[in-house]
Short mmCIF file of C-alpha atoms and ligand atoms in Angstrom, two decimals:
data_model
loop_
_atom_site.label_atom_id
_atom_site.label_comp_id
_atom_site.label_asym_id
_atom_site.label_seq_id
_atom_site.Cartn_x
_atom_site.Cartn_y
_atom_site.Cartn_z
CA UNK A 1 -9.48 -7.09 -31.48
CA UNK A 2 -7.30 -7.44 -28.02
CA UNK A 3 -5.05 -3.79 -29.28
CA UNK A 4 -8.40 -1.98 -29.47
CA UNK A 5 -9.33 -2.59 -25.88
CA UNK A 6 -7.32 -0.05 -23.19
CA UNK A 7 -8.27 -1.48 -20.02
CA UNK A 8 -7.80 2.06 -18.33
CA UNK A 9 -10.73 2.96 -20.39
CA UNK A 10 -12.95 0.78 -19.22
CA UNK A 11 -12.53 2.21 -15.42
CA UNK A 12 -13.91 4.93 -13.91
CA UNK A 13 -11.04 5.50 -11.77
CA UNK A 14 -7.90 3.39 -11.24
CA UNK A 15 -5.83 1.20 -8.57
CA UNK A 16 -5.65 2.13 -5.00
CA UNK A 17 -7.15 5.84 -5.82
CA UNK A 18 -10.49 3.86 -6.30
CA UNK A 19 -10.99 3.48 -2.86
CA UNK A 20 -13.85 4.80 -0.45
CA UNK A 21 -12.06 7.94 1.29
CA UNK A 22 -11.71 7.24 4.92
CA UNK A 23 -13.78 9.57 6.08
CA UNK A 24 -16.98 8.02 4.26
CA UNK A 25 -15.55 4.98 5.64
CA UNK A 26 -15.27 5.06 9.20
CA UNK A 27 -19.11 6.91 8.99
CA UNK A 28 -19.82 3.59 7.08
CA UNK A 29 -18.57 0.87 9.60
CA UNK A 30 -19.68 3.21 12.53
CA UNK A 31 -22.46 1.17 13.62
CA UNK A 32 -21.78 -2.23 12.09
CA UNK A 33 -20.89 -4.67 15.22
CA UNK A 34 -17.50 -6.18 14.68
CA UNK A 35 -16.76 -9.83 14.87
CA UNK A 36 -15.54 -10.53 18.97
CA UNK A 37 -13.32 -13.49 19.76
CA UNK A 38 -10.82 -14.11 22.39
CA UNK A 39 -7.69 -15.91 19.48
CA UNK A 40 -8.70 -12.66 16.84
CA UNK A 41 -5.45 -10.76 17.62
CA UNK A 42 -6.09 -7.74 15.39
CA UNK A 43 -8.94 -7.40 14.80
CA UNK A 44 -10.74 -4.13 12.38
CA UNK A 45 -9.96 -1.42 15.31
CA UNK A 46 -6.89 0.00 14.56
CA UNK A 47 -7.16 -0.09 10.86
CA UNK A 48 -4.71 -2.41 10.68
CA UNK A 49 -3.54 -3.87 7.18
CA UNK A 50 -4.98 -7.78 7.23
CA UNK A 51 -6.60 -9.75 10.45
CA UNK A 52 -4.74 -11.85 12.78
CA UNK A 53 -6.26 -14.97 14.26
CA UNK A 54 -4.53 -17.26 16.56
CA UNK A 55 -4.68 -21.07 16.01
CA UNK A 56 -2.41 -22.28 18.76
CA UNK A 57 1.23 -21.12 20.46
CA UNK A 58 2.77 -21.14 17.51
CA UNK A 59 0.89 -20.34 14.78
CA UNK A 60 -1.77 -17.21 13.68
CA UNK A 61 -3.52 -16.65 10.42
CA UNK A 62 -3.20 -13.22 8.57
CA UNK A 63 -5.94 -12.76 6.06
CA UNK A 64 -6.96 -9.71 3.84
CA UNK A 65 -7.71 -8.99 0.71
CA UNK A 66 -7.83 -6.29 -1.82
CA UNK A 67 -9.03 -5.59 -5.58
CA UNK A 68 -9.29 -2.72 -7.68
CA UNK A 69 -9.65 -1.58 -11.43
CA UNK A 70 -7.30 -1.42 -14.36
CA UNK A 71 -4.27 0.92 -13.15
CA UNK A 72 -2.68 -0.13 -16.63
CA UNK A 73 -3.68 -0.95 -20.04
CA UNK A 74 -1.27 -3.77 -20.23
CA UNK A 75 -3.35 -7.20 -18.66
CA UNK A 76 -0.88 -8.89 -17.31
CA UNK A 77 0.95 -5.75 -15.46
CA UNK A 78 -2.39 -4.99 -14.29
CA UNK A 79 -2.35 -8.74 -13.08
CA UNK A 80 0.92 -8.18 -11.22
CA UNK A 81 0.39 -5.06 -10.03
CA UNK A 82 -3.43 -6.12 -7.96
CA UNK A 83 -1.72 -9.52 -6.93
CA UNK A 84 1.37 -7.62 -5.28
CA UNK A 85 -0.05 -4.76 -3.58
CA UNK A 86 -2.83 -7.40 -2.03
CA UNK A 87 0.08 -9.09 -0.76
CA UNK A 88 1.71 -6.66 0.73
CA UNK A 89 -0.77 -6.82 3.19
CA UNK A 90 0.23 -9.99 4.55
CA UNK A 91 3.90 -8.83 4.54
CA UNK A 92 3.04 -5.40 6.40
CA UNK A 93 2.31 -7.59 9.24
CA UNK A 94 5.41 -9.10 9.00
CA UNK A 95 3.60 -12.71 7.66
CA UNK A 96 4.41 -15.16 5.09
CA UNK A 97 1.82 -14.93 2.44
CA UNK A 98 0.57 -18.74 1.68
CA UNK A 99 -3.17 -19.01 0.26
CA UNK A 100 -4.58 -17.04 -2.09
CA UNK A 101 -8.33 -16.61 -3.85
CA UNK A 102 -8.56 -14.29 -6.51
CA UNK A 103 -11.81 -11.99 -7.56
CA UNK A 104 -12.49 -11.07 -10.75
CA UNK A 105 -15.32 -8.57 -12.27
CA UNK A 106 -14.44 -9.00 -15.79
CA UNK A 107 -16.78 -6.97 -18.66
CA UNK A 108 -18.63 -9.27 -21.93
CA UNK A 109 -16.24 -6.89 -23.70
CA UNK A 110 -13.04 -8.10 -22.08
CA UNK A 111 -10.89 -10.47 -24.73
CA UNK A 112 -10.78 -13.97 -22.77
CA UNK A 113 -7.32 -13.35 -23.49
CA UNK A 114 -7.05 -10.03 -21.65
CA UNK A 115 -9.02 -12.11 -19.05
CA UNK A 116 -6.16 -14.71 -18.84
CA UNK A 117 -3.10 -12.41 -18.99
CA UNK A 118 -4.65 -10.96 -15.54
CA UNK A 119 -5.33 -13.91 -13.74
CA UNK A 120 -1.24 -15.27 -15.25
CA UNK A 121 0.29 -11.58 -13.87
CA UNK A 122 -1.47 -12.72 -10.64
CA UNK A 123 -0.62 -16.31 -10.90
CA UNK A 124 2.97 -15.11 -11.47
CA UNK A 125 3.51 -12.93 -8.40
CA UNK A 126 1.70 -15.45 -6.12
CA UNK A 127 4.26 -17.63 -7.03
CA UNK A 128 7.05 -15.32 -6.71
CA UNK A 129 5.92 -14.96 -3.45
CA UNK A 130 5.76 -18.78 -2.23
CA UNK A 131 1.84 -18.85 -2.44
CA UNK A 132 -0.29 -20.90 -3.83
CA UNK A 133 -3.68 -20.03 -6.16
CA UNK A 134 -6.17 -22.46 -4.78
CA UNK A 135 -9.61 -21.25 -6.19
CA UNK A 136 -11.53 -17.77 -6.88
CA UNK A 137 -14.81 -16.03 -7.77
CA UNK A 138 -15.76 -13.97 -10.86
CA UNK A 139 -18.56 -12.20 -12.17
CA UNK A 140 -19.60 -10.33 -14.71
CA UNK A 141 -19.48 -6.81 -14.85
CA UNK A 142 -18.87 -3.24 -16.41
CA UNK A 143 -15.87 -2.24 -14.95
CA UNK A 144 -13.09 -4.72 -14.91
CA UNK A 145 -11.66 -5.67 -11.33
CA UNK A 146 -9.23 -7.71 -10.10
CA UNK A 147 -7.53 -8.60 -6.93
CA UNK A 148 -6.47 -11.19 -4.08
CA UNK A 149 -7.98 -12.41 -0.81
CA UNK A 150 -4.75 -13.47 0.80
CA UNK A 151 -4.07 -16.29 4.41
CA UNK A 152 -0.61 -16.13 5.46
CA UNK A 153 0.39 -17.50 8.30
CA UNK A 154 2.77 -15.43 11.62
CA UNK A 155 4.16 -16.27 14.93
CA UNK A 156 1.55 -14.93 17.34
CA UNK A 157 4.79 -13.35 19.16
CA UNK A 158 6.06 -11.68 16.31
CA UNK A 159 2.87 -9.87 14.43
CA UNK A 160 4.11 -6.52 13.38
CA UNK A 161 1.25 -3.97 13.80
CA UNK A 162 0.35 -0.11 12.98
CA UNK A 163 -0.13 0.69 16.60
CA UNK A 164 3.67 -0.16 18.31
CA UNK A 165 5.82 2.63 16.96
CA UNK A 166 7.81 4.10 19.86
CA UNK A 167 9.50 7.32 21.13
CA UNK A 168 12.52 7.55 19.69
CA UNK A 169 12.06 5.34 16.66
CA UNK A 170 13.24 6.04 13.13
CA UNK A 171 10.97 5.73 10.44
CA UNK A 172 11.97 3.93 6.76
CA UNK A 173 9.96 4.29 3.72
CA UNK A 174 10.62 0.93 1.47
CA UNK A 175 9.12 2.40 -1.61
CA UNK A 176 9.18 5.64 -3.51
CA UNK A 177 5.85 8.04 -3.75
CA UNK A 178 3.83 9.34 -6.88
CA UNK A 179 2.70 6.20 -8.54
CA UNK A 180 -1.59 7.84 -8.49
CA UNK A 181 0.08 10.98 -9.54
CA UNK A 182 2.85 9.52 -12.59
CA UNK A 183 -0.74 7.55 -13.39
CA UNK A 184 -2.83 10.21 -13.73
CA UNK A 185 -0.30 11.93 -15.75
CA UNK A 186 0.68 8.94 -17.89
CA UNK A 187 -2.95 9.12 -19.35
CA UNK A 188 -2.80 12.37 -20.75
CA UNK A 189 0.45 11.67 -22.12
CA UNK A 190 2.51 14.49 -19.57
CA UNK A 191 5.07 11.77 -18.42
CA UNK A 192 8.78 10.26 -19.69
CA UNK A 193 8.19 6.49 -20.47
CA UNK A 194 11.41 6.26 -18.55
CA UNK A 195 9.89 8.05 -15.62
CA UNK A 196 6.47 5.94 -15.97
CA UNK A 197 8.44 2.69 -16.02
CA UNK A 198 9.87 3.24 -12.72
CA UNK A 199 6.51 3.54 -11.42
CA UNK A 200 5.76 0.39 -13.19
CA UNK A 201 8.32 -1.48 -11.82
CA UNK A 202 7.71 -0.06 -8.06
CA UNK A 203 4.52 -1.34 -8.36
CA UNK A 204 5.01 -4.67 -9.34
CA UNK A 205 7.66 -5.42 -6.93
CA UNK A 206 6.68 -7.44 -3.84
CA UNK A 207 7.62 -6.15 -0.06
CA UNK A 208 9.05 -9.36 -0.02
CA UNK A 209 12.79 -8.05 0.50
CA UNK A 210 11.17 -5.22 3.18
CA UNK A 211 9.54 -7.39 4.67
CA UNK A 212 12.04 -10.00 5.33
CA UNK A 213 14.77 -7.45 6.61
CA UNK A 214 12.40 -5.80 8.87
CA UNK A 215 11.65 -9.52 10.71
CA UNK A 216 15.17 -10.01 10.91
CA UNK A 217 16.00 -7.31 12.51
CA UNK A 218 12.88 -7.02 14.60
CA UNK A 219 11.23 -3.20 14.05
CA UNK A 220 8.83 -1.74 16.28
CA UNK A 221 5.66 -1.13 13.61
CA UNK A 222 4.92 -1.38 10.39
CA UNK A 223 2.33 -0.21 7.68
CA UNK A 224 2.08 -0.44 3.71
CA UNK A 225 1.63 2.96 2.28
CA UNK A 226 -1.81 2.73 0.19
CA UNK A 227 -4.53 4.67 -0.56
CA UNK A 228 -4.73 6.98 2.16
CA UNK A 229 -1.07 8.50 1.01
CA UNK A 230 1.74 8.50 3.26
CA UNK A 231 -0.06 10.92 5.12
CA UNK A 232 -3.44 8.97 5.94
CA UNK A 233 -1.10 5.75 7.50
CA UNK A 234 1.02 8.06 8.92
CA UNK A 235 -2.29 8.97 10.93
CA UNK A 236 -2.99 5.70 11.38
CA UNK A 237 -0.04 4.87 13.15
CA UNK A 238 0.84 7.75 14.83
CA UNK A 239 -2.89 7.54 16.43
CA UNK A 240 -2.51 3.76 17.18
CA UNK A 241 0.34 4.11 18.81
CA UNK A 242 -0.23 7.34 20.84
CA UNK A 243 2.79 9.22 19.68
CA UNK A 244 3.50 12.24 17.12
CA UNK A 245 5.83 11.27 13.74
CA UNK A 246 7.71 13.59 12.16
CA UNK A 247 8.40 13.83 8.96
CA UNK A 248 11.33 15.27 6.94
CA UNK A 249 10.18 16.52 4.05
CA UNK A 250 13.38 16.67 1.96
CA UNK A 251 13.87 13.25 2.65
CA UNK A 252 10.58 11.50 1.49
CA UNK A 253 11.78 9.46 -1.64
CA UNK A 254 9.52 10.44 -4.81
CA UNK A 255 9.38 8.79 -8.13
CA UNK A 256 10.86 10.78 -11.18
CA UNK A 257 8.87 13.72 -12.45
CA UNK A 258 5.70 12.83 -9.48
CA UNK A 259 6.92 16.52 -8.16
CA UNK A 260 7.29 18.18 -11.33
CA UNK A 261 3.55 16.42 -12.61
CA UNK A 262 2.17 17.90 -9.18
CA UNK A 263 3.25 21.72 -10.18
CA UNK A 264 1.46 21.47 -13.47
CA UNK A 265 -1.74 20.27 -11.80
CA UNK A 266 -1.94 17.21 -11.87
CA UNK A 267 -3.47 15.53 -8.39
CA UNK A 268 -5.63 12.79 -8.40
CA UNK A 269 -8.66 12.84 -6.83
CA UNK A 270 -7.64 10.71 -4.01
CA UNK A 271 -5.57 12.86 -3.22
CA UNK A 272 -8.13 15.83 -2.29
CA UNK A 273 -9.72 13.29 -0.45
CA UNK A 274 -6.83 12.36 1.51
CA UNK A 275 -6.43 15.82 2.31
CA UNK A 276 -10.07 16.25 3.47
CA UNK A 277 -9.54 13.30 5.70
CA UNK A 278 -6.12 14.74 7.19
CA UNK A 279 -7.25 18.07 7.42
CA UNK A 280 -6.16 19.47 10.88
CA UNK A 281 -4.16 16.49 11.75
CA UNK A 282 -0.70 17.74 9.89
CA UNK A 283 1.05 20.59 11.52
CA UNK A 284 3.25 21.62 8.07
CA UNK A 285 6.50 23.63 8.38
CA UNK A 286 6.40 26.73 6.31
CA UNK A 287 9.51 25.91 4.41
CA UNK A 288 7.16 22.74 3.12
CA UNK A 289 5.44 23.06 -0.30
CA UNK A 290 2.26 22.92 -0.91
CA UNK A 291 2.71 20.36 -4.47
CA UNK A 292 5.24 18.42 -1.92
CA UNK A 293 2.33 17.80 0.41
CA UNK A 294 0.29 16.64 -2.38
CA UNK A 295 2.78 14.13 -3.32
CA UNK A 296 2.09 12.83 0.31
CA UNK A 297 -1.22 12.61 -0.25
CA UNK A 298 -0.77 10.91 -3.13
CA UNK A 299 -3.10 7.25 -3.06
CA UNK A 300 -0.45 4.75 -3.11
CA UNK A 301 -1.01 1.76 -5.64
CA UNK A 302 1.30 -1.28 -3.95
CA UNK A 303 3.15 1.38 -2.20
CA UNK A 304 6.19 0.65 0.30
CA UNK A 305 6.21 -0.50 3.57
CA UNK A 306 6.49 2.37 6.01
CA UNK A 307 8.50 0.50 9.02
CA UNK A 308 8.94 2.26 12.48
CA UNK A 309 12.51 0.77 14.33
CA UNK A 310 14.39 1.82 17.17
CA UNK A 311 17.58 3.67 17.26
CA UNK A 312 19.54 0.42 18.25
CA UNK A 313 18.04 -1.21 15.30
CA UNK A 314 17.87 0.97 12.81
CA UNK A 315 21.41 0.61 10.98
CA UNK A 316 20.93 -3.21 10.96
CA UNK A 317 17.85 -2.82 9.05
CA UNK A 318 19.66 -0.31 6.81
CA UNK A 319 22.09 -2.53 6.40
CA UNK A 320 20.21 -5.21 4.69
CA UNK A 321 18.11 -2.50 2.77
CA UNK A 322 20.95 -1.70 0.54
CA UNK A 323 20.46 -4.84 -1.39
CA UNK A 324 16.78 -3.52 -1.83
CA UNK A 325 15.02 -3.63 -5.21
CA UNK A 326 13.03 -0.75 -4.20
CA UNK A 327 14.66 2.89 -3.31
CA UNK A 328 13.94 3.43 0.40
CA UNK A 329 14.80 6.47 2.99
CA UNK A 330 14.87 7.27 6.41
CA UNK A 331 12.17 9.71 6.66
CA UNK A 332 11.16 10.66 9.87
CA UNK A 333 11.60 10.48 13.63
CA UNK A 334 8.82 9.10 16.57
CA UNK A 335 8.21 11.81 18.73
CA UNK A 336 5.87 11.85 22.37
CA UNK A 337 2.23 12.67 21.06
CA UNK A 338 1.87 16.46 20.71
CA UNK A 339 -1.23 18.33 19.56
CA UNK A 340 -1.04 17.15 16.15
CA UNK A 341 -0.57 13.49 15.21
CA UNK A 342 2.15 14.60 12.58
CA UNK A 343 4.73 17.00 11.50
CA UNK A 344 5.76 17.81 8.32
CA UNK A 345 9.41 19.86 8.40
CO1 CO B 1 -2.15 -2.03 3.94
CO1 CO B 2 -4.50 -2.44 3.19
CO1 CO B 3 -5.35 -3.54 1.75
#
């Protein structure tokens, strides 16, 4: 019974690229009152990847969570794949991911072994990570979903944010782009199973290793590139911290065949909405393509962290990079705020 059930089937759209565009968003949360407290140290402002609460001196929560649909057909990737990218969230702050609930909308449909490979690829990278599992919600529903509400814990002194990227900074990309796009593809059969692999693998891996090397060397901001694309936290941070980034183009690291998918037509629909939402914002060189720009706008399922360090810094951090799992790049300079948040050369 379990090999006639392709959990990409039973979603209407999958990982990261499911989620509300920003635009709707923001017009969503517009006139919803926000939780006030004098310890919440990031609060839902800035867009920032989890919450950070203060307990005392020493110590501050980070909490967030994330879930999505089936991105694969195999359970227990799919498993990995929600449990690491919710993560991430924790680590883009620069925190130590500790306590973890998982939710779960699982279909009458669903194998209860399909059901338990998830919850053991989640298990598996909480553990990898030096979490714990300590309890969860499911439900029943039409569309399987899965993912992680995650408390780590952080230094209140050392709580890496969207918003502090500086003038003169370099900017690193800790993960390769294309995984919506190699996806998409992957479904109607277009991509190399080497090629898809690679995405497979990017996605699983924690930020762990990113994430440690940018708190050793200390870094200046940090985001994890999700669903808005590199282009939509690019915003993000360029707008939180009042400055202009700049992008080169050539140097943007891109999973194997995402560019070549993009010139046959092949964009997901996040990405169009990612474009809507950064429409005006990007001031793109004419030596730029067009398909490159989509591959920017690609929705990012457990994308890289996208670190912003300063010049003194930055060959430290590249220094410990090189034992990455994960292909990283420099990618981009932090330049004073000009008329539009980012540039695209
Ligand atoms: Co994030
Ligand atoms: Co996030
Ligand atoms: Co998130």
């Amino acid at each position: 019974m379990e090999n006639n059930i392709k959990l990409t089937e039973m979603s209407m759209s999958c990982g990261c690229a499911a989620k509300i565009g920003p635009d709707v968003l923001s017009e969503v949360l517009k006139n919803i009152p926000q939780g006030k407290d004098k310890n919440l140290l990031v609060g839902i402002e800035t867009s920032d990847d989890a919450a950070v609460y203060r307990i005392d001196d020493q110590t501050a929560i980070v909490q967030t969570m994330d879930f999505f649909p089936p991105i694969v057909d195999d359970p227990y990737i799919y498993g990995q794949i929600a449990a690491a990218n919710a993560i991430s969230d924790v680590y883009a702050m620069g925190g130590e991911p500790k306590l973890v609930m998982n939710i779960a909308c699982f279909p009458d449909s669903l194998p209860v072994d399909s059901m338990e490979k998830i919850l053991r690829g989640g298990y598996d990278k909480v553990k990898e990570a030096g979490a714990i599992v300590v309890g969860g919600h499911t439900i029943e529903d039409t569309e399987p979903k899965f993912g992680l509400s995650v408390t780590g814990f952080i230094h209140p002194e050392k709580i890496i944010t969207n918003c502090g990227a500086k003038v003169g900074d370099v900017l690193i990309l800790c993960k390769p782009l294309g995984t919506g796009i190699l996806n998409i593809a992957n479904k109607g059969n277009l991509v190399s199973p080497e090629a898809y692999r690679q995405a497979i693998n990017s996605m699983v891996t924690l930020n762990r290793f990113a994430r440690d090397a940018m708190v050793k060397t200390g870094v200046n901001s940090c985001t994890d590139v999700t669903g808005f694309g590199l282009l939509g936290h690019c915003y993000e941070m360029a707008v939180g911290s009042g400055v202009t980034l700049k992008i080169m183009a050539d140097s943007v690291p891109l999973l194997d065949e995402a560019l070549e998918m993009v010139r046959m037509g092949i964009i997901p629909k996040g990405a169009h909405k990612n474009k809507r939402f950064t429409e005006g914002k990007v001031l793109i060189g004419n030596n730029v393509s067009k398909e490159l720009i989509y591959c920017f706008l690609d929705p990012q399922t457990s994308g890289g962290l996208l670190i912003s360090v300063s010049e003194e810094k930055v060959d430290s951090l590249l220094n410990i990079l090189k034992n990455s799992p994960t292909r990283f790049a420099q990618i981009g300079t932090v330049i004073k705020k000009e008329e539009h948040p980012i540039i695209v050369v």
